[in-house]
Amino acid sequence: MRSYEILVGVSAGIAAYKTCSLVSRLRQNGFGVSVAMTKNATELIAPKTFEALSGRPVLVHLFDERRDAIPHIEPARRADVFCIAPATANVIAKAANGIADDFLSTLILAFSGPLILAPAMNCEMWRKPAVQRNVAQLREDGVIFVGPEEGHLACGENGVGRMSVPDVIFDKICQTLSGIK
């Protein structure tokens, strides 16, 4: 059986702590896992945490002399599936509009396989027409969404905006991989 490569993107949502469990589960199930984080996400979870869980260096800076000459292309070419969890309103907007101004958003444009987004944000943000337009555009473009769920949010409110649990995201990744020849 072929070993699949999963690229996991982590943006700056408080739900990033859940992504640690996702990365751990992927690796425990034999997947190769590379993690790319936004600079702001590193304020919530240290890259060393994801390095320990994935067994690989974490990708944060677009221009890092330790990496290949074209660092935003190689991880995108190697991955079978790219999953961004949490996917903030900011990352969703960048993906929908082709904006590539950091490592994570550049990887989105360089990646040609199945892209899975697990949104996480305040319920008021999720309901904004601009966010819904971006989500509709990405769905039309073939992007796969997991969630968001309804429930208690980090801000103390209840509503739609909670990131799906890692098991649900893991299952969606496996389901997506089953469709790859």
Short mmCIF file of C-alpha atoms in Angstrom, two decimals, residues 1-178:
data_model
loop_
_atom_site.label_atom_id
_atom_site.label_comp_id
_atom_site.label_asym_id
_atom_site.label_seq_id
_atom_site.Cartn_x
_atom_site.Cartn_y
_atom_site.Cartn_z
CA MET A 1 0.00 0.00 0.00
CA ARG A 2 1.29 3.44 -0.91
CA SER A 3 2.06 5.91 1.86
CA TYR A 4 0.16 9.16 1.50
CA GLU A 5 1.56 12.62 2.21
CA ILE A 6 -0.65 15.09 4.01
CA LEU A 7 0.11 18.79 4.18
CA VAL A 8 -1.54 20.39 7.22
CA GLY A 9 -1.92 24.15 7.33
CA VAL A 10 -2.44 25.92 10.64
CA SER A 11 -3.74 29.48 10.73
CA ALA A 12 -4.16 31.75 13.75
CA GLY A 13 -7.36 30.50 15.31
CA ILE A 14 -7.59 29.44 18.94
CA ALA A 15 -8.77 26.04 17.64
CA ALA A 16 -5.18 25.39 16.52
CA TYR A 17 -4.70 23.34 19.68
CA LYS A 18 -7.07 20.74 18.18
CA THR A 19 -4.82 20.41 15.15
CA CYS A 20 -2.15 18.84 17.37
CA SER A 21 -4.42 15.81 17.82
CA LEU A 22 -5.10 15.67 14.08
CA VAL A 23 -1.39 15.69 13.18
CA SER A 24 -0.67 13.03 15.82
CA ARG A 25 -3.46 10.78 14.57
CA LEU A 26 -2.37 11.14 10.94
CA ARG A 27 1.18 10.14 11.79
CA GLN A 28 0.06 7.25 14.01
CA ASN A 29 -1.90 5.92 11.04
CA GLY A 30 1.16 5.86 8.79
CA PHE A 31 0.73 9.11 6.88
CA GLY A 32 3.66 11.37 6.10
CA VAL A 33 2.75 14.74 7.59
CA SER A 34 4.21 18.17 6.91
CA VAL A 35 2.91 21.21 8.77
CA ALA A 36 2.84 24.80 7.50
CA MET A 37 1.88 27.58 9.90
CA THR A 38 1.13 31.24 9.54
CA LYS A 39 3.41 33.48 11.56
CA ASN A 40 0.42 34.50 13.69
CA ALA A 41 -0.41 30.85 14.41
CA THR A 42 3.01 30.47 16.03
CA GLU A 43 1.77 32.89 18.71
CA LEU A 44 -0.82 30.28 19.72
CA ILE A 45 1.08 26.99 19.27
CA ALA A 46 4.86 26.68 19.13
CA PRO A 47 6.18 25.15 15.90
CA LYS A 48 8.26 22.76 18.04
CA THR A 49 5.00 21.09 19.11
CA PHE A 50 4.12 20.27 15.50
CA GLU A 51 7.74 19.26 14.78
CA ALA A 52 7.55 16.71 17.58
CA LEU A 53 4.15 15.41 16.42
CA SER A 54 4.99 15.26 12.70
CA GLY A 55 8.66 14.32 12.96
CA ARG A 56 9.45 17.04 10.42
CA PRO A 57 10.47 20.70 10.43
CA VAL A 58 7.53 23.10 10.42
CA LEU A 59 7.20 25.49 7.48
CA VAL A 60 6.61 29.09 8.57
CA HIS A 61 8.87 31.48 6.68
CA LEU A 62 8.68 31.77 2.91
CA PHE A 63 12.34 32.71 2.62
CA ASP A 64 14.42 30.47 4.86
CA GLU A 65 18.01 29.79 3.80
CA ARG A 66 17.85 26.27 5.25
CA ARG A 67 15.24 25.18 2.71
CA ASP A 68 15.09 24.58 -1.01
CA ALA A 69 15.38 27.48 -3.46
CA ILE A 70 11.63 27.32 -4.12
CA PRO A 71 10.20 26.26 -0.74
CA HIS A 72 6.56 26.97 -1.55
CA ILE A 73 6.52 24.55 -4.48
CA GLU A 74 8.16 21.40 -3.10
CA PRO A 75 5.78 20.69 -0.16
CA ALA A 76 2.80 21.37 -2.43
CA ARG A 77 4.08 18.92 -5.05
CA ARG A 78 4.76 16.20 -2.48
CA ALA A 79 1.34 16.30 -0.79
CA ASP A 80 -1.64 14.17 -1.79
CA VAL A 81 -4.09 16.22 0.30
CA PHE A 82 -3.79 19.68 1.84
CA CYS A 83 -5.91 20.29 4.95
CA ILE A 84 -6.05 23.66 6.69
CA ALA A 85 -7.28 23.44 10.27
CA PRO A 86 -8.19 25.89 11.57
CA ALA A 87 -9.08 27.88 8.48
CA THR A 88 -9.70 31.43 9.64
CA ALA A 89 -11.74 34.03 7.77
CA ASN A 90 -8.42 35.53 6.68
CA VAL A 91 -7.11 32.32 5.13
CA ILE A 92 -10.47 31.61 3.51
CA ALA A 93 -10.45 35.10 1.94
CA LYS A 94 -6.89 34.66 0.67
CA ALA A 95 -7.71 31.26 -0.84
CA ALA A 96 -10.89 32.53 -2.51
CA ASN A 97 -9.15 35.53 -4.01
CA GLY A 98 -5.76 34.07 -4.95
CA ILE A 99 -3.80 36.14 -2.45
CA ALA A 100 -0.38 34.70 -1.63
CA ASP A 101 1.36 36.93 0.90
CA ASP A 102 2.74 34.36 3.35
CA PHE A 103 3.95 30.76 3.29
CA LEU A 104 0.55 29.16 3.90
CA SER A 105 -1.35 31.19 1.31
CA THR A 106 1.43 30.67 -1.23
CA LEU A 107 1.24 26.91 -0.68
CA ILE A 108 -2.49 27.05 -1.38
CA LEU A 109 -1.83 28.50 -4.84
CA ALA A 110 1.00 26.04 -5.54
CA PHE A 111 -1.07 22.98 -4.56
CA SER A 112 -3.10 21.21 -7.24
CA GLY A 113 -4.74 18.35 -5.31
CA PRO A 114 -7.73 18.17 -2.98
CA LEU A 115 -7.88 21.08 -0.53
CA ILE A 116 -9.84 20.60 2.71
CA LEU A 117 -10.71 23.56 4.92
CA ALA A 118 -11.91 23.26 8.52
CA PRO A 119 -13.22 26.75 9.33
CA ALA A 120 -13.01 28.18 12.83
CA MET A 121 -14.09 31.68 13.80
CA ASN A 122 -16.57 33.69 15.82
CA CYS A 123 -20.18 33.11 14.76
CA GLU A 124 -20.60 36.77 13.74
CA MET A 125 -17.57 36.46 11.47
CA TRP A 126 -18.90 33.23 9.93
CA ARG A 127 -22.24 34.89 9.11
CA LYS A 128 -20.70 37.90 7.33
CA PRO A 129 -21.73 38.08 3.66
CA ALA A 130 -18.08 38.49 2.61
CA VAL A 131 -17.09 35.26 4.35
CA GLN A 132 -20.07 33.42 2.87
CA ARG A 133 -19.20 34.72 -0.62
CA ASN A 134 -15.64 33.46 -0.17
CA VAL A 135 -16.87 30.06 1.02
CA ALA A 136 -19.29 29.83 -1.93
CA GLN A 137 -16.46 30.68 -4.34
CA LEU A 138 -14.19 28.05 -2.83
CA ARG A 139 -16.94 25.40 -2.95
CA GLU A 140 -17.45 26.27 -6.62
CA ASP A 141 -13.69 25.86 -7.10
CA GLY A 142 -13.90 22.33 -5.64
CA VAL A 143 -12.61 23.01 -2.15
CA ILE A 144 -13.93 20.58 0.48
CA PHE A 145 -15.26 21.99 3.76
CA VAL A 146 -15.47 20.22 7.10
CA GLY A 147 -17.68 22.26 9.43
CA PRO A 148 -17.85 24.64 11.06
CA GLU A 149 -19.96 23.19 13.85
CA GLU A 150 -22.38 24.85 16.21
CA GLY A 151 -21.43 25.07 19.86
CA HIS A 152 -19.60 26.98 22.54
CA LEU A 153 -16.91 29.23 21.05
CA ALA A 154 -13.68 30.42 22.69
CA CYS A 155 -15.10 33.96 22.85
CA GLY A 156 -17.83 32.70 25.19
CA GLU A 157 -20.64 32.84 22.64
CA ASN A 158 -22.63 29.93 21.25
CA GLY A 159 -23.17 29.60 17.54
CA VAL A 160 -21.78 28.28 14.26
CA GLY A 161 -18.04 28.75 13.97
CA ARG A 162 -16.52 25.98 16.04
CA MET A 163 -13.88 23.89 14.25
CA SER A 164 -14.86 20.26 13.71
CA VAL A 165 -13.22 17.76 16.03
CA PRO A 166 -10.01 16.12 14.80
CA ASP A 167 -11.72 12.72 14.28
CA VAL A 168 -14.20 14.25 11.82
CA ILE A 169 -11.41 16.02 9.94
CA PHE A 170 -9.33 12.82 9.91
CA ASP A 171 -12.27 10.89 8.45
CA LYS A 172 -12.73 13.52 5.72
CA ILE A 173 -9.03 13.28 4.81
CA CYS A 174 -9.30 9.47 4.57
CA GLN A 175 -12.51 9.72 2.53
CA THR A 176 -10.82 12.17 0.18
CA LEU A 177 -7.76 9.94 -0.18
CA SER A 178 -9.98 6.98 -1.08
#
